[in-house]
DNA sequence: TTACCTCGAGCTCA
DNA sequence: CTCGAGGTAA
């Protein structure tokens, strides 16, 4: 390398450092020390130098934040440590209970107060940032907790996310929230409006929408912020002993960490913190929907562990649900797939909790009476931390003289069949069965849905049309559709029609479980359908099964058994099933587990009969799992038919790697044995059949 | 329950 | 350009 090249490389490096420093001051410290114009000048100098010397470009250069090409789609990423959700608390009682639970579980009931780390709960999107040897390599959304979407390109454009951090850790995964600050949101909306583009309803939606852009240059134009609040997977790094110290560490690594965090003692400390943040809420630069409390000591956190999918050592204390008053303009009824007739509130649209609410379920008649709601009432609508809006109560003082009481219709508005409500049941039902177009539509929609027959393109508008036009009565009719029948429908020209027919034809090859689920037998959901398919293995045997035989199926009790029997006792249903099979619907059939159970086989034989990703497989555990102990993992694996071995060999089917995985992981990689992350492991466990 | 993005395709008007 | 469907997120 020549002397001048060396000096160019050094110059580029210096410039990079300078720019990164200014980005940090601007985005994280919120205290820039140079003007935007000066920054731009330096930035363009770097762009020019890098363009002339492409070999000196590094992944942490500020120029690498933008400019990536649009994606086709977001790839999936599985989280090595699952991204769990938090339990919610809404009242002081809930908090007292939380503290008590922690103290009892820690055997600490009579000792001092527990130390809690507190922070605001940002109203944004949870994401994970992975750094390998200090370089930002991957950013992902939470997804279902186990698998999220890879939005690395978009996250690179977020100025407050460092592209390189000063750590020796082989892997360091940071968890945090992407959000849009109020001021940025308002400015963005003003700009959008000025350009004649759509304005966003609230900062959270604006942030979510920005992150979902396939073209990162669009994301780069959106003023997103990031705040770190936790650490996920790590390799080769020693973590501090408390959460607060971890946050301090993140701050030293130059991640934005909220200034509102605090460490407090006991319930009183939690109360004071909640009051303080509640008071500060309107003046905060971003939206929050509560605060989060975590047991500060990480060792104690481990001791407390997890319940199902949420940690026991942390809780979200939500602010009271936002409320607004509006007019209850009417109450319609909705007829569901099972004929259940549900009253639905039609509200004068009102903006509450960040969205416009115009519909809300009223559940059933009793609920309505209890709340004493009349049509025409001024009502209080509430949108809690969760998603479902609720009509909380009527303001009786404003009740107009002509307010009308809701009466449950006695005849179905769609098919005029009688609506009856059985003794002791809360729901009223339309007795029209499949004669009722509303029920027929719902049944078809259910049949076609992804988790059932998966007929792509058959949505509710289309189902509406084919039912209204009397083109389709039963599911079997779908398989007899032709181009001609579809020609009369709206938005159904040749191409769409052919696509739909192709999708229908494709759905013929399916599984017994999907088919059973799709039939929409009451009390037979996805899980029960799987159980039934596994047990009988064959539809004819299931249809012929007596109530007692049905009771032998895992998780089937008298109610479910009776419902299945009833379904197949109706000649009409058997007829439709026969027609469907005649139309060419196919699934692999097998002997089921009945045969082996009847032959008196137990234990080992039953385990071999188990299906699923782990049945009959040899699995090796390595590293520390976040959500369960080694023993628990072993127990769970064995219950789904796996053999848990101690060391990796070529006969090992899977290695499950937690954090700090050691030589077993290396060996697995050397032998080419598939390695599962904890999250992938949990997902597969859920898909397994236990006995 | 609502809002957002993306895609394919239909519709409309030049 | 507009619509429906499908997916995601809280």
Coordinates of N, CA, C and O in Angstrom, one line a residue, chain A residues 51-158:
Chain A
X51 N -16.4 7.0 -2.8 CA -16.6 6.7 -4.2 C -15.3 6.5 -4.9 O -15.2 5.6 -5.8
X52 N -14.3 7.3 -4.6 CA -13.0 7.2 -5.2 C -12.3 6.0 -4.7 O -11.4 5.5 -5.4
X53 N -12.5 5.6 -3.5 CA -11.8 4.5 -2.9 C -12.7 3.5 -2.3 O -12.8 3.3 -1.1
X54 N -13.4 2.7 -3.1 CA -14.5 1.8 -2.6 C -14.0 0.8 -1.6 O -14.7 0.3 -0.8
X55 N -12.7 0.5 -1.7 CA -12.2 -0.6 -0.9 C -12.1 -0.2 0.6 O -12.0 -1.0 1.5
X56 N -12.2 1.1 0.8 CA -12.1 1.6 2.2 C -13.5 1.8 2.9 O -13.5 2.3 4.0
X57 N -14.5 1.4 2.2 CA -15.8 1.6 2.8 C -16.0 0.5 3.8 O -15.7 -0.7 3.6
X58 N -16.5 0.9 5.0 CA -16.8 -0.1 6.1 C -18.2 -0.1 6.4 O -18.9 0.8 6.1
X59 N -18.7 -1.2 7.0 CA -20.2 -1.4 7.2 C -20.7 -0.3 8.2 O -21.9 -0.1 8.2
X60 N -19.8 0.2 9.0 CA -20.3 1.2 10.0 C -20.2 2.6 9.5 O -20.4 3.6 10.2
X61 N -19.9 2.8 8.2 CA -19.8 4.2 7.7 C -21.2 4.8 7.6 O -22.2 4.1 7.2
X62 N -21.3 6.0 8.0 CA -22.7 6.7 7.9 C -23.3 6.7 6.5 O -24.5 6.7 6.4
X63 N -22.4 6.5 5.5 CA -22.9 6.4 4.2 C -23.7 5.1 3.9 O -24.4 5.0 2.9
X64 N -23.4 4.1 4.8 CA -24.1 2.8 4.6 C -25.5 2.7 5.2 O -26.1 1.7 5.1
X65 N -25.9 3.9 5.7 CA -27.3 3.8 6.3 C -28.3 3.8 5.3 O -29.4 3.3 5.4
X66 N -28.1 4.5 4.2 CA -29.1 4.6 3.1 C -28.5 4.0 1.8 O -27.3 3.7 1.7
X67 N -29.4 3.9 0.8 CA -28.9 3.5 -0.5 C -29.0 2.0 -0.8 O -28.8 1.6 -1.9
X68 N -29.5 1.2 0.2 CA -29.7 -0.2 -0.1 C -30.9 -0.3 -1.1 O -31.7 0.6 -1.1
X69 N -30.9 -1.4 -1.8 CA -32.0 -1.6 -2.8 C -33.2 -2.0 -2.2 O -33.2 -2.7 -1.1
X70 N -34.4 -1.8 -2.8 CA -35.7 -2.3 -2.2 C -35.7 -3.8 -2.2 O -35.0 -4.4 -3.0
X71 N -36.4 -4.3 -1.2 CA -36.4 -5.7 -1.0 C -37.7 -6.3 -1.8 O -38.6 -5.5 -2.1
X72 N -37.7 -7.6 -2.0 CA -38.8 -8.2 -2.6 C -39.9 -8.5 -1.5 O -41.0 -8.3 -1.7
X73 N -39.3 -8.9 -0.3 CA -40.1 -9.1 0.8 C -39.2 -9.2 2.0 O -38.0 -9.2 1.8
X74 N -39.8 -9.1 3.2 CA -38.9 -9.2 4.4 C -38.6 -10.7 4.7 O -39.6 -11.4 4.9
X75 N -37.4 -11.1 4.8 CA -37.1 -12.5 5.1 C -37.5 -12.7 6.6 O -37.6 -11.8 7.4
X76 N -37.6 -14.0 6.9 CA -37.9 -14.3 8.3 C -36.6 -14.5 9.1 O -35.6 -14.9 8.6
X77 N -36.7 -14.1 10.4 CA -35.6 -14.4 11.3 C -36.1 -15.0 12.5 O -37.1 -14.5 13.1
X78 N -35.4 -16.0 13.0 CA -35.9 -16.6 14.3 C -35.1 -16.0 15.4 O -33.9 -15.7 15.2
X79 N -35.7 -15.7 16.5 CA -35.0 -15.1 17.6 C -34.3 -16.2 18.5 O -35.0 -17.1 18.9
X80 N -33.1 -16.0 18.7 CA -32.4 -17.0 19.5 C -33.0 -17.1 20.9 O -33.1 -18.2 21.5
X81 N -33.3 -15.9 21.5 CA -34.0 -15.9 22.8 C -35.3 -15.3 22.4 O -35.4 -14.2 21.8
X82 N -36.4 -16.0 22.8 CA -37.7 -15.5 22.3 C -38.0 -14.1 22.9 O -37.6 -13.7 23.9
X83 N -38.8 -13.3 22.1 CA -39.2 -12.0 22.5 C -40.6 -12.1 23.1 O -41.6 -12.2 22.4
X84 N -40.6 -12.1 24.4 CA -41.8 -12.4 25.1 C -42.6 -11.1 25.3 O -42.1 -10.0 25.1
X85 N -43.9 -11.3 25.7 CA -44.7 -10.1 26.1 C -44.7 -10.0 27.6 O -44.3 -10.9 28.3
X86 N -45.3 -8.9 28.1 CA -45.3 -8.7 29.5 C -46.8 -8.9 30.0 O -47.7 -8.6 29.3
X87 N -46.9 -9.3 31.2 CA -48.2 -9.3 31.9 C -48.6 -7.8 32.1 O -47.8 -6.9 32.2
X88 N -49.9 -7.6 32.2 CA -50.4 -6.3 32.4 C -51.0 -6.1 33.8 O -51.6 -7.0 34.4
X89 N -50.8 -4.9 34.3 CA -51.4 -4.5 35.6 C -52.2 -3.2 35.3 O -51.7 -2.3 34.6
X90 N -53.4 -3.1 35.9 CA -54.2 -1.9 35.6 C -54.5 -1.1 36.9 O -54.9 0.0 36.9
X91 N -54.2 -1.7 38.1 CA -54.6 -1.1 39.3 C -53.5 -1.2 40.4 O -52.6 -2.0 40.2
X92 N -53.7 -0.5 41.4 CA -52.8 -0.6 42.5 C -52.8 -2.0 43.1 O -51.7 -2.6 43.4
X93 N -54.0 -2.6 43.1 CA -54.1 -4.0 43.6 C -53.2 -4.9 42.8 O -52.5 -5.8 43.4
X94 N -53.2 -4.8 41.5 CA -52.4 -5.6 40.7 C -51.0 -5.5 41.0 O -50.2 -6.5 40.9
X95 N -50.5 -4.3 41.3 CA -49.1 -4.1 41.6 C -48.7 -4.7 43.0 O -47.7 -5.3 43.1
X96 N -49.6 -4.5 43.9 CA -49.4 -5.1 45.2 C -49.3 -6.7 45.0 O -48.4 -7.3 45.6
X97 N -50.2 -7.2 44.2 CA -50.1 -8.6 44.0 C -48.8 -9.1 43.3 O -48.3 -10.1 43.6
X98 N -48.4 -8.3 42.3 CA -47.2 -8.5 41.6 C -46.0 -8.6 42.6 O -45.2 -9.5 42.6
X99 N -45.9 -7.6 43.4 CA -44.8 -7.5 44.4 C -44.8 -8.7 45.3 O -43.8 -9.3 45.6
X100 N -46.1 -9.0 45.8 CA -46.2 -10.1 46.7 C -45.8 -11.4 46.1 O -45.1 -12.3 46.7
X101 N -46.2 -11.6 44.8 CA -45.8 -12.8 44.1 C -44.3 -13.0 44.0 O -43.7 -14.0 44.2
X102 N -43.7 -11.9 43.7 CA -42.2 -11.9 43.6 C -41.6 -12.3 44.9 O -40.7 -13.1 45.0
X103 N -42.1 -11.6 46.0 CA -41.5 -11.9 47.3 C -41.7 -13.3 47.7 O -40.8 -13.9 48.2
X104 N -42.9 -13.8 47.5 CA -43.1 -15.2 47.9 C -42.3 -16.2 47.1 O -41.6 -17.1 47.7
X105 N -42.2 -15.9 45.8 CA -41.4 -16.9 45.0 C -40.0 -16.8 45.3 O -39.3 -17.8 45.2
X106 N -39.5 -15.7 45.8 CA -38.1 -15.6 46.2 C -37.9 -16.0 47.6 O -36.7 -15.9 48.1
X107 N -38.9 -16.4 48.3 CA -38.8 -16.8 49.7 C -38.3 -15.6 50.5 O -37.5 -15.7 51.5
X108 N -38.9 -14.4 50.1 CA -38.3 -13.2 50.6 C -39.4 -12.4 51.4 O -39.2 -11.2 51.7
X109 N -40.5 -13.1 51.8 CA -41.7 -12.4 52.3 C -41.4 -11.6 53.5 O -42.0 -10.5 53.6
X110 N -40.5 -12.0 54.3 CA -40.3 -11.2 55.5 C -39.0 -10.3 55.5 O -38.8 -9.6 56.4
X111 N -38.3 -10.4 54.4 CA -37.1 -9.6 54.4 C -37.5 -8.3 53.8 O -38.6 -7.9 53.6
X112 N -36.4 -7.5 53.3 CA -36.7 -6.2 52.9 C -37.4 -6.1 51.6 O -37.8 -7.1 51.0
X113 N -37.6 -4.8 51.2 CA -38.3 -4.6 49.9 C -37.4 -5.0 48.7 O -36.2 -5.0 48.8
X114 N -38.1 -5.4 47.7 CA -37.4 -5.8 46.4 C -37.0 -4.5 45.7 O -37.8 -3.6 45.7
X115 N -35.9 -4.6 45.0 CA -35.4 -3.5 44.2 C -36.0 -3.7 42.8 O -35.8 -4.7 42.2
X116 N -36.6 -2.6 42.3 CA -37.2 -2.7 41.0 C -36.6 -1.7 40.0 O -36.4 -0.5 40.5
X117 N -36.3 -2.1 38.8 CA -35.9 -1.1 37.8 C -37.2 -0.7 37.1 O -38.0 -1.5 36.6
X118 N -37.4 0.6 36.9 CA -38.6 1.1 36.3 C -38.3 1.9 35.1 O -37.2 2.6 35.0
X119 N -39.1 1.9 34.1 CA -39.0 2.7 32.9 C -40.3 2.9 32.2 O -41.2 2.2 32.5
X120 N -40.4 4.0 31.4 CA -41.7 4.2 30.7 C -41.9 3.1 29.7 O -40.9 2.5 29.2
X121 N -43.1 2.8 29.4 CA -43.4 1.8 28.4 C -43.7 2.5 27.1 O -44.8 3.1 26.9
X122 N -42.8 2.5 26.2 CA -42.9 3.2 24.9 C -44.1 2.7 24.1 O -44.3 1.5 24.0
X123 N -44.8 3.6 23.4 CA -45.8 3.1 22.5 C -45.3 3.1 21.1 O -45.5 4.0 20.3
X124 N -44.5 2.1 20.8 CA -43.9 1.9 19.4 C -44.0 0.5 19.0 O -44.9 -0.2 19.2
X125 N -42.9 0.1 18.4 CA -42.8 -1.3 17.9 C -41.5 -2.0 18.5 O -40.4 -1.4 18.4
X126 N -41.7 -3.2 19.1 CA -40.6 -3.8 19.7 C -39.7 -4.4 18.6 O -40.1 -5.0 17.6
X127 N -38.4 -4.2 18.7 CA -37.4 -4.8 17.7 C -36.2 -5.3 18.4 O -35.9 -5.0 19.6
X128 N -35.4 -6.0 17.7 CA -34.2 -6.6 18.2 C -33.1 -6.3 17.2 O -33.2 -6.3 16.0
X129 N -31.9 -5.9 17.8 CA -30.8 -5.5 17.0 C -29.6 -6.4 17.4 O -29.2 -6.5 18.6
X130 N -29.1 -7.1 16.4 CA -28.0 -8.0 16.7 C -26.6 -7.4 16.2 O -26.5 -7.0 15.1
X131 N -25.7 -7.4 17.1 CA -24.3 -7.0 16.8 C -23.4 -8.1 16.9 O -23.4 -8.8 17.9
X132 N -22.6 -8.4 15.9 CA -21.6 -9.4 15.9 C -20.2 -8.7 15.9 O -19.9 -8.0 15.0
X133 N -19.4 -9.0 16.9 CA -18.1 -8.4 17.1 C -18.3 -6.9 16.9 O -17.5 -6.2 16.3
X134 N -19.4 -6.3 17.4 CA -19.6 -4.9 17.5 C -20.2 -4.3 16.2 O -20.5 -3.1 16.2
X135 N -20.4 -5.1 15.2 CA -21.0 -4.6 14.0 C -22.5 -4.9 13.9 O -22.8 -6.1 14.2
X136 N -23.3 -3.9 13.6 CA -24.7 -4.2 13.5 C -25.0 -5.1 12.3 O -24.7 -4.7 11.1
X137 N -25.5 -6.3 12.5 CA -25.7 -7.2 11.4 C -27.1 -7.5 11.1 O -27.5 -7.9 10.0
X138 N -28.0 -7.3 12.1 CA -29.4 -7.7 11.8 C -30.4 -7.0 12.8 O -30.1 -6.9 13.9
X139 N -31.5 -6.6 12.2 CA -32.5 -6.0 13.0 C -33.8 -6.7 12.6 O -34.1 -7.0 11.4
X140 N -34.6 -7.0 13.6 CA -35.8 -7.7 13.3 C -37.0 -7.3 14.2 O -36.8 -6.7 15.3
X141 N -38.2 -7.5 13.6 CA -39.4 -7.2 14.4 C -39.7 -8.3 15.3 O -39.1 -9.4 15.2
X142 N -40.6 -8.1 16.3 CA -40.9 -9.1 17.3 C -41.6 -10.3 16.6 O -41.4 -11.5 17.0
X143 N -42.5 -10.0 15.7 CA -43.3 -11.1 15.1 C -44.1 -11.8 16.2 O -44.7 -11.2 17.1
X144 N -44.1 -13.1 16.1 CA -44.9 -13.9 17.1 C -44.0 -14.2 18.4 O -44.4 -15.0 19.2
X145 N -42.9 -13.6 18.5 CA -42.0 -13.8 19.6 C -40.9 -14.8 19.3 O -39.8 -14.7 19.8
X146 N -41.2 -15.7 18.4 CA -40.2 -16.7 18.0 C -39.6 -16.4 16.7 O -38.4 -16.5 16.5
X147 N -40.4 -15.9 15.7 CA -39.9 -15.6 14.4 C -40.5 -14.2 14.0 O -41.7 -13.9 14.1
X148 N -39.6 -13.3 13.6 CA -40.0 -12.0 13.2 C -39.5 -11.7 11.8 O -39.1 -12.6 11.1
X149 N -39.6 -10.5 11.4 CA -39.2 -10.1 10.0 C -37.8 -9.4 10.1 O -37.6 -8.6 11.0
X150 N -37.0 -9.6 9.1 CA -35.7 -9.0 9.0 C -35.9 -7.6 8.4 O -36.1 -7.5 7.2
X151 N -35.8 -6.6 9.2 CA -35.9 -5.2 8.7 C -34.6 -4.5 8.9 O -34.6 -3.2 9.1
X152 N -33.5 -5.2 8.7 CA -32.2 -4.6 8.9 C -32.0 -3.3 8.1 O -31.5 -2.3 8.6
X153 N -32.3 -3.4 6.8 CA -32.1 -2.3 5.9 C -32.8 -1.0 6.4 O -32.2 0.1 6.3
X154 N -34.0 -1.2 6.9 CA -34.8 -0.1 7.4 C -34.2 0.5 8.7 O -34.1 1.7 8.9
X155 N -33.7 -0.4 9.5 CA -33.2 0.0 10.8 C -31.9 0.7 10.7 O -31.5 1.6 11.5
X156 N -31.1 0.3 9.6 CA -29.9 1.1 9.4 C -30.1 2.5 9.2 O -29.2 3.3 9.5
X157 N -31.3 2.9 8.7 CA -31.5 4.3 8.4 C -31.9 5.1 9.7 O -32.0 6.3 9.6
X158 N -32.1 4.4 10.8 CA -32.4 5.1 12.0 C -31.2 5.7 12.6 O -30.3 4.9 13.1

